[in-house]
Amino acid sequence: MVESVIGIRGKDFVLLAQDANTTKYGILNMKFDTNRLFKLSEHCAMLAAGEPGDVVQFAEYVGKNIQLYKMINGIELSPYACANFTRHEMATSLRSRNSFLANLVVGGYSTNERDQNRAQLYSIDYLGAMVSANVVAHGFCQFFALGIGDRLWKEDLTVDEALFMLQTIVNELGKRMAAYPHCVFVRIIDAQGIRVLDNMYPEKIHVAKPSEGELQTSADMMDIHS
Amino acid sequence: MGDDILSYNGGVALAMKGKECVAIACDKRYGVQNRTIATNFTKIFQYSDHCFVAFCGLATDVQTVSERLKFRTNLYELREQRKLKPVVLYNMLTNLLYERRFGPYFVFALVVGLDPKTGETYVYDSDNVGAVSDNVNLATVGTASEYIFGLGELFFKPNMNSDELFEATSQALLNGVDRDSASGWGAVVYVIEKDKITVRELKGRQD
């Protein structure tokens, strides 16, 4: 719940952002450069957050199977197909011996010319419910990301506007989350493939120094030597 | 998961009969308890020219059951070389659900259909273990089903034409979801007649 994964869909691109902390016992920051992105194909990737072992096991399993499909059939699966396959695996494993507590964001750019929407973004929760949306997020950051997304998202969002939205979300997380993201990794997926953009950091919070007046107690204000 | 798995994601669907037409409607909310995640999650799926099914309940099972039913109906059409009839679809669905009697899917279903030659209408509902119902005038499933039942009974008249049916269905759904926090955020209404199917999206209270 503490890990943030966010996806934003724009005009012909998808922005995938994840916080880079790993925390332990609720209080310790173990690692500042955790990677939560798993590449599914040249133009499709998945962010996964949740139970640490489950996340890696499930994501690698799905990723490798999608690569296998490409090797056998010679075509790259569209993000829609990847997301549906992932959802199916998640839903099947739900009622089996091994279920995975992993929440996923699957996003990518479809290289199929017949697809109307080339940028595709899906959210899959740990139960296997899949939904397509313009802004998706999992974890506590959902409370912030979806609200900010409702306000700032618009049709034909450009990369700069999407990065501005993401920076707004990250600043808000830095301000309001107790376990705040020290660093956010940002990747973009568009017709050229998956690229890594600059890291994002929450804005430093400036707090005014307390005034001298607060250092006085009522006893100080009484003149006892009169 | 909360105390009630069937209201974890929320959602509602309604089906009503008219004269040689049927209507099926659902809301579009996808949420997780009190959080709304998306407002484009429709719960109605088409299985044949004039057969529709609505699933309400746990979202993952809505998607799983609709996919599994699609698999079976596709095989039926390949083997039989003909399209499904509503009664057959209903029996397939209840059979699918009962197969999991002791580890069930958490979806309640509505099946609607029309026979284009005779104009006979079919509205059935099912619980999550495949309990069969009669061919009824009005059926609802979901978190706001009680509210919509009341309104549906009020607005229903026998032998409505397609416009009256659309109005009755829409008003019952929209006003019913306003009383339920787990449903709403827009609605989709399908009106199925002998020669055409009309889909209309409704914009209700966006909360």
Coordinates of C-alpha atoms in Angstrom, one line a residue:
Chain A
M1 CA 0.0 0.0 0.0
V2 CA 2.9 2.3 0.6
E3 CA 4.4 1.8 -2.8
S4 CA 3.2 4.1 -5.5
V5 CA 2.7 3.2 -9.1
I6 CA 1.0 5.7 -11.4
G7 CA 0.1 5.6 -15.1
I8 CA -1.0 8.5 -17.2
R9 CA -2.2 8.2 -20.8
G10 CA -1.6 11.0 -23.2
K11 CA -1.8 11.5 -26.9
D12 CA 0.1 8.6 -28.4
F13 CA 2.2 7.9 -25.3
V14 CA 1.9 6.5 -21.8
L15 CA 3.8 7.7 -18.8
L16 CA 4.6 5.2 -16.1
A17 CA 5.9 6.4 -12.7
Q18 CA 6.9 4.5 -9.6
D19 CA 8.4 5.4 -6.3
A20 CA 11.9 4.0 -5.8
N21 CA 11.9 3.3 -2.1
T22 CA 11.8 -0.1 -0.4
T23 CA 10.6 0.2 3.2
K24 CA 10.8 -2.5 5.9
Y25 CA 8.8 -2.9 9.1
G26 CA 7.0 0.2 8.2
I27 CA 9.8 2.5 9.3
L28 CA 13.1 1.7 7.7
N29 CA 14.1 2.9 4.2
M30 CA 16.2 0.1 2.8
K31 CA 16.7 1.0 -0.8
F32 CA 16.3 4.2 -2.8
D33 CA 16.5 2.8 -6.4
T34 CA 14.0 0.0 -6.5
N35 CA 12.8 -1.0 -9.9
R36 CA 9.1 -1.9 -10.2
L37 CA 8.9 -1.9 -14.0
F38 CA 8.8 -5.1 -15.9
K39 CA 9.1 -5.0 -19.6
L40 CA 6.5 -7.1 -21.4
S41 CA 7.4 -6.3 -25.0
E42 CA 9.1 -3.6 -27.0
H43 CA 6.2 -1.2 -26.6
C44 CA 4.5 -2.5 -23.4
A45 CA 5.5 -2.6 -19.8
M46 CA 4.0 -3.3 -16.4
L47 CA 4.4 -1.6 -13.0
A48 CA 3.8 -3.9 -10.1
A49 CA 3.4 -3.2 -6.4
G50 CA 2.3 -5.2 -3.4
E51 CA 3.7 -8.2 -1.6
P52 CA 7.4 -8.2 -2.5
G53 CA 7.9 -11.9 -3.5
D54 CA 4.5 -12.1 -5.3
V55 CA 5.3 -9.0 -7.3
V56 CA 8.5 -10.3 -8.8
Q57 CA 7.3 -13.8 -9.3
F58 CA 4.1 -12.9 -11.0
A59 CA 5.6 -10.1 -13.1
E60 CA 8.4 -12.2 -14.3
Y61 CA 6.1 -15.1 -15.1
V62 CA 3.8 -13.0 -17.2
G63 CA 6.7 -11.2 -18.9
K64 CA 8.4 -14.3 -19.9
N65 CA 5.3 -15.9 -21.2
I66 CA 4.6 -12.9 -23.4
Q67 CA 8.2 -13.0 -24.7
L68 CA 7.6 -16.7 -25.4
Y69 CA 4.5 -15.9 -27.4
K70 CA 6.5 -13.5 -29.5
M71 CA 9.2 -16.1 -30.1
I72 CA 6.7 -18.8 -31.1
N73 CA 4.3 -16.6 -33.2
G74 CA 6.7 -13.9 -34.3
I75 CA 4.4 -11.0 -33.4
E76 CA 4.4 -8.6 -30.6
L77 CA 1.3 -8.6 -28.5
S78 CA -0.5 -5.2 -28.2
P79 CA -0.9 -3.7 -24.7
Y80 CA -4.5 -4.7 -24.7
A81 CA -3.6 -8.3 -25.3
C82 CA -0.8 -8.2 -22.7
A83 CA -3.2 -6.8 -20.2
N84 CA -5.9 -9.3 -20.9
F85 CA -3.4 -12.2 -20.6
T86 CA -2.1 -10.7 -17.3
R87 CA -5.7 -10.4 -16.0
H88 CA -6.5 -13.9 -17.0
E89 CA -3.4 -15.2 -15.1
M90 CA -4.3 -13.2 -12.1
A91 CA -7.9 -14.3 -12.0
T92 CA -7.0 -18.0 -12.5
S93 CA -4.4 -17.9 -9.7
L94 CA -6.9 -16.2 -7.4
R95 CA -8.8 -19.4 -6.7
S96 CA -5.8 -21.7 -6.7
R97 CA -3.1 -22.6 -4.3
N98 CA -0.9 -19.7 -5.2
S99 CA -2.5 -16.3 -5.4
F100 CA -0.5 -13.1 -5.9
L101 CA -0.9 -10.0 -3.8
A102 CA 0.2 -7.7 -6.6
N103 CA -1.5 -4.6 -8.0
L104 CA -0.4 -3.8 -11.6
V105 CA -0.4 -1.0 -14.1
V106 CA 0.0 -2.2 -17.7
G107 CA 0.6 0.4 -20.3
G108 CA 2.0 0.7 -23.7
Y109 CA 1.7 1.8 -27.3
S110 CA 0.1 -0.4 -29.8
T111 CA 2.0 -1.0 -33.0
N112 CA -1.1 -2.3 -34.7
E113 CA -2.2 0.4 -37.2
R114 CA -5.9 -0.8 -36.9
D115 CA -6.1 0.2 -33.3
Q116 CA -8.0 3.4 -32.8
N117 CA -6.4 4.3 -29.5
R118 CA -2.7 3.6 -29.9
A119 CA -1.8 4.6 -26.3
Q120 CA -3.3 2.0 -24.0
L121 CA -3.3 2.0 -20.2
Y122 CA -4.9 -0.6 -17.8
S123 CA -5.1 -1.1 -14.1
I124 CA -5.3 -4.6 -12.7
D125 CA -5.8 -5.1 -9.0
Y126 CA -4.8 -8.2 -7.0
L127 CA -8.1 -9.9 -7.6
G128 CA -7.8 -9.6 -11.3
A129 CA -10.3 -6.8 -12.1
M130 CA -9.1 -4.9 -15.1
V131 CA -10.1 -1.4 -16.2
S132 CA -8.9 1.0 -18.7
A133 CA -8.5 4.6 -17.7
N134 CA -6.6 7.8 -18.4
V135 CA -5.0 8.0 -15.0
V136 CA -4.4 4.9 -13.0
A137 CA -2.6 4.3 -9.7
H138 CA -2.3 1.8 -6.9
G139 CA -1.6 2.1 -3.2
F140 CA -2.0 5.2 -1.0
C141 CA -1.0 7.4 -3.9
Q142 CA -4.3 6.5 -5.5
F143 CA -6.0 9.0 -3.2
F144 CA -3.9 11.7 -4.6
A145 CA -3.2 10.7 -8.2
L146 CA -6.8 10.1 -9.2
G147 CA -8.1 13.3 -7.8
I148 CA -5.3 15.3 -9.4
G149 CA -5.8 13.4 -12.6
D150 CA -9.5 14.3 -12.6
R151 CA -8.5 18.0 -12.4
L152 CA -5.6 18.1 -14.8
W153 CA -6.2 15.4 -17.4
K154 CA -7.6 16.4 -20.8
E155 CA -7.9 15.0 -24.3
D156 CA -4.7 15.0 -26.3
L157 CA -2.5 15.5 -23.3
T158 CA 1.1 16.4 -24.3
V159 CA 4.2 15.0 -22.7
D160 CA 4.9 18.3 -20.9
E161 CA 1.4 18.5 -19.5
A162 CA 1.6 14.9 -18.4
L163 CA 5.0 15.5 -16.7
F164 CA 3.5 18.6 -15.0
M165 CA 0.6 16.5 -13.7
L166 CA 3.0 13.9 -12.5
Q167 CA 5.2 16.5 -10.7
T168 CA 2.0 17.8 -9.0
I169 CA 1.1 14.4 -7.8
V170 CA 4.7 13.7 -6.6
N171 CA 4.8 17.0 -4.7
E172 CA 1.5 16.2 -3.1
L173 CA 2.8 12.8 -2.1
G174 CA 5.9 14.4 -0.6
K175 CA 3.8 16.9 1.3
R176 CA 1.1 14.6 2.7
M177 CA 2.3 11.0 2.8
A178 CA 4.1 10.0 6.0
A179 CA 6.3 7.5 4.1
Y180 CA 7.0 9.8 1.2
P181 CA 8.8 8.9 -2.1
H182 CA 12.4 10.1 -2.0
C183 CA 12.6 9.6 -5.7
V184 CA 10.2 8.7 -8.5
F185 CA 11.4 6.8 -11.6
V186 CA 9.6 8.0 -14.8
R187 CA 9.4 6.1 -18.0
I188 CA 7.5 6.9 -21.2
I189 CA 6.3 4.5 -23.8
D190 CA 5.5 5.8 -27.3
A191 CA 6.0 4.8 -30.9
Q192 CA 9.7 4.7 -30.3
G193 CA 9.5 2.2 -27.5
I194 CA 10.2 2.4 -23.7
R195 CA 12.4 5.3 -22.7
V196 CA 13.6 6.4 -19.2
L197 CA 13.0 10.1 -18.4
D198 CA 14.6 12.1 -15.6
N199 CA 13.8 11.1 -12.0
M200 CA 11.2 13.2 -10.2
Y201 CA 11.6 14.4 -6.7
P202 CA 9.0 15.8 -4.3
E203 CA 9.3 19.6 -3.9
K204 CA 11.1 20.6 -0.7
I205 CA 8.6 21.8 1.9
H206 CA 9.5 25.2 3.4
V207 CA 8.2 25.8 6.9
A208 CA 8.5 29.2 8.6
K209 CA 10.6 29.4 11.7
P210 CA 8.5 29.6 14.8
S211 CA 8.3 33.1 16.2
E212 CA 10.1 34.3 19.3
G213 CA 6.8 35.0 21.0
E214 CA 6.0 31.3 21.2
L215 CA 9.1 30.8 23.4
Q216 CA 7.6 32.8 26.3
T217 CA 5.6 31.1 28.9
S218 CA 2.9 32.8 31.1
A219 CA 5.3 32.6 34.0
D220 CA 7.9 34.7 32.0
M221 CA 5.2 37.3 31.3
M222 CA 4.5 37.8 35.0
D223 CA 6.8 40.3 36.6
I224 CA 7.7 38.7 39.9
H225 CA 10.3 41.2 41.0
S226 CA 8.0 44.2 41.3
Chain B
M1 CA -12.5 -7.5 1.6
G2 CA -15.0 -5.9 4.0
D3 CA -18.0 -7.7 5.4
D4 CA -19.8 -8.2 2.0
I5 CA -17.9 -9.4 -0.9
L6 CA -20.8 -8.7 -3.3
S7 CA -20.7 -5.0 -2.5
Y8 CA -16.8 -4.7 -2.6
N9 CA -16.9 -3.2 -6.1
G10 CA -20.5 -2.0 -6.3
G11 CA -22.7 -1.8 -9.4
V12 CA -26.2 -2.5 -10.5
A13 CA -28.2 -3.7 -13.4
L14 CA -31.9 -3.8 -14.4
A15 CA -34.0 -5.5 -17.0
M16 CA -37.5 -4.8 -18.0
K17 CA -40.0 -6.2 -20.6
G18 CA -42.1 -4.4 -23.0
K19 CA -44.3 -5.4 -26.0
E20 CA -41.9 -7.2 -28.3
C21 CA -39.0 -5.4 -26.8
V22 CA -36.8 -5.7 -23.8
A23 CA -34.5 -3.3 -22.1
I24 CA -31.3 -4.0 -20.0
A25 CA -29.4 -1.2 -18.2
C26 CA -26.4 -1.0 -15.9
D27 CA -24.4 1.7 -14.2
K28 CA -20.8 2.4 -15.1
R29 CA -19.0 2.7 -11.8
Y30 CA -16.0 0.6 -10.9
G31 CA -14.9 1.2 -7.3
V32 CA -13.1 -0.4 -4.4
Q33 CA -15.3 0.0 -1.4
N34 CA -15.7 3.7 -1.0
R35 CA -13.2 4.7 -3.7
T36 CA -14.3 5.2 -7.3
I37 CA -11.5 4.0 -9.6
A38 CA -13.1 4.3 -13.1
T39 CA -16.4 5.3 -14.6
N40 CA -16.4 3.2 -17.8
F41 CA -17.0 -0.2 -16.4
T42 CA -20.2 -1.5 -18.0
K43 CA -21.6 -4.8 -16.9
I44 CA -23.6 -5.8 -20.0
F45 CA -22.3 -8.3 -22.5
Q46 CA -23.8 -9.5 -25.8
Y47 CA -23.8 -13.2 -26.6
S48 CA -26.1 -13.4 -29.6
D49 CA -28.0 -11.1 -32.0
H50 CA -30.7 -10.5 -29.4
C51 CA -29.3 -12.0 -26.2
F52 CA -27.6 -9.9 -23.5
V53 CA -26.4 -10.7 -20.0
A54 CA -25.6 -8.3 -17.2
F55 CA -23.3 -9.4 -14.3
C56 CA -23.1 -7.6 -11.0
G57 CA -20.8 -8.3 -8.1
L58 CA -17.1 -8.7 -7.7
A59 CA -15.5 -7.1 -10.7
T60 CA -12.9 -9.8 -11.3
D61 CA -15.7 -12.4 -11.4
V62 CA -17.8 -10.2 -13.7
Q63 CA -14.9 -10.3 -16.2
T64 CA -14.1 -14.0 -15.6
V65 CA -17.6 -15.3 -15.8
S66 CA -18.4 -13.2 -18.9
E67 CA -15.2 -14.5 -20.6
R68 CA -16.0 -18.1 -19.6
L69 CA -19.5 -17.8 -20.9
K70 CA -18.3 -16.3 -24.1
F71 CA -16.0 -19.3 -24.5
R72 CA -18.9 -21.7 -24.2
T73 CA -21.2 -19.8 -26.4
N74 CA -18.5 -19.5 -29.1
L75 CA -18.1 -23.3 -29.0
Y76 CA -21.9 -23.8 -29.2
E77 CA -22.1 -21.6 -32.3
L78 CA -19.3 -23.4 -33.9
R79 CA -20.8 -26.9 -33.2
E80 CA -24.4 -26.0 -33.8
Q81 CA -23.8 -23.6 -36.6
R82 CA -26.6 -21.3 -35.3
K83 CA -26.9 -18.5 -32.9
L84 CA -28.0 -18.9 -29.3
K85 CA -31.5 -18.5 -28.0
P86 CA -32.1 -16.7 -24.7
V87 CA -33.3 -19.8 -22.9
V88 CA -30.3 -21.8 -24.0
L89 CA -28.0 -19.0 -22.9
Y90 CA -29.7 -18.8 -19.5
N91 CA -29.3 -22.5 -19.0
M92 CA -25.6 -22.4 -20.0
L93 CA -25.1 -19.6 -17.5
T94 CA -26.8 -21.3 -14.6
N95 CA -24.9 -24.5 -15.3
L96 CA -21.6 -22.6 -15.4
L97 CA -22.4 -21.0 -12.0
Y98 CA -23.6 -24.2 -10.4
E99 CA -20.4 -26.0 -11.4
R100 CA -18.8 -23.9 -8.7
R101 CA -21.5 -24.5 -6.2
F102 CA -19.0 -24.9 -3.3
G103 CA -16.6 -22.2 -4.2
P104 CA -18.8 -19.9 -6.2
Y105 CA -18.2 -16.9 -8.4
F106 CA -19.5 -13.7 -6.7
V107 CA -21.7 -12.4 -9.4
F108 CA -25.5 -12.2 -9.8
A109 CA -26.7 -12.3 -13.4
L110 CA -29.5 -11.1 -15.6
V111 CA -30.3 -12.6 -18.9
V112 CA -32.5 -10.8 -21.5
G113 CA -33.5 -11.9 -24.9
L114 CA -35.9 -11.5 -27.7
D115 CA -37.1 -13.9 -30.4
P116 CA -36.9 -11.8 -33.6
K117 CA -39.5 -14.0 -35.4
T118 CA -42.2 -14.3 -32.8
G119 CA -41.4 -11.2 -30.7
E120 CA -41.4 -13.2 -27.6
T121 CA -39.5 -11.6 -24.7
Y122 CA -37.3 -13.2 -22.1
V123 CA -36.0 -11.7 -18.8
Y124 CA -34.4 -14.0 -16.3
D125 CA -32.2 -13.5 -13.3
S126 CA -29.8 -15.8 -11.4
D127 CA -28.0 -15.7 -8.1
N128 CA -24.4 -16.5 -7.8
V129 CA -24.9 -20.3 -7.7
G130 CA -27.2 -20.5 -10.6
A131 CA -30.7 -20.5 -9.1
V132 CA -33.2 -20.4 -12.0
S133 CA -36.0 -18.0 -12.1
D134 CA -39.2 -17.7 -14.2
N135 CA -39.5 -15.4 -17.2
V136 CA -40.3 -12.2 -15.3
N137 CA -41.4 -8.7 -16.2
L138 CA -38.7 -7.0 -14.2
A139 CA -35.4 -8.1 -12.6
T140 CA -32.6 -6.3 -10.9
V141 CA -29.2 -7.3 -9.5
G142 CA -26.5 -5.4 -7.6
T143 CA -26.0 -3.3 -4.6
A144 CA -29.0 -0.9 -5.3
S145 CA -31.3 -3.7 -6.5
E146 CA -33.8 -3.2 -3.7
Y147 CA -34.2 0.5 -4.5
I148 CA -34.5 -0.2 -8.2
F149 CA -37.0 -2.9 -7.7
G150 CA -39.3 -0.5 -6.0
L151 CA -39.0 2.1 -8.7
G152 CA -39.2 -0.5 -11.4
E153 CA -42.5 -1.9 -10.1
L154 CA -43.8 1.7 -10.0
F155 CA -42.9 2.6 -13.6
F156 CA -43.6 -0.8 -15.2
K157 CA -46.8 -1.1 -17.3
P158 CA -47.6 -4.2 -19.3
N159 CA -47.1 -3.9 -23.1
M160 CA -45.0 -0.8 -23.2
N161 CA -43.6 0.3 -26.5
S162 CA -39.8 0.8 -26.9
D163 CA -39.9 4.5 -26.0
E164 CA -42.0 4.0 -22.9
L165 CA -39.8 1.1 -21.9
F166 CA -36.6 3.2 -22.3
E167 CA -38.1 5.9 -20.1
A168 CA -39.3 3.5 -17.4
T169 CA -35.9 1.7 -17.3
S170 CA -33.8 4.8 -17.3
Q171 CA -35.8 6.5 -14.6
A172 CA -35.9 3.5 -12.4
L173 CA -32.1 3.0 -12.7
L174 CA -31.0 6.6 -12.4
N175 CA -33.2 7.3 -9.4
G176 CA -32.3 4.1 -7.7
V177 CA -28.5 4.5 -8.0
D178 CA -28.8 8.0 -6.4
R179 CA -29.7 6.2 -3.2
D180 CA -26.6 3.9 -3.3
S181 CA -23.1 5.1 -2.8
A182 CA -21.6 2.1 -4.6
S183 CA -23.4 2.6 -7.9
G184 CA -23.9 5.4 -10.3
W185 CA -21.4 7.5 -12.4
G186 CA -23.5 7.2 -15.5
A187 CA -25.6 4.4 -17.1
V188 CA -25.9 2.5 -20.3
V189 CA -29.3 1.3 -21.5
Y190 CA -29.8 -1.2 -24.3
V191 CA -33.3 -1.4 -25.8
I192 CA -33.7 -4.6 -27.9
E193 CA -36.4 -4.8 -30.5
K194 CA -37.1 -7.3 -33.3
D195 CA -35.3 -5.2 -36.0
K196 CA -32.8 -3.1 -34.0
I197 CA -30.9 -2.6 -30.8
T198 CA -30.5 0.9 -29.5
V199 CA -27.8 1.8 -27.0
R200 CA -28.0 5.0 -25.1
E201 CA -25.6 6.4 -22.5
L202 CA -27.2 8.3 -19.7
K203 CA -25.5 11.0 -17.7
G204 CA -26.9 11.0 -14.2
R205 CA -25.5 12.5 -11.0
Q206 CA -21.8 12.1 -11.3
D207 CA -21.2 11.0 -7.8

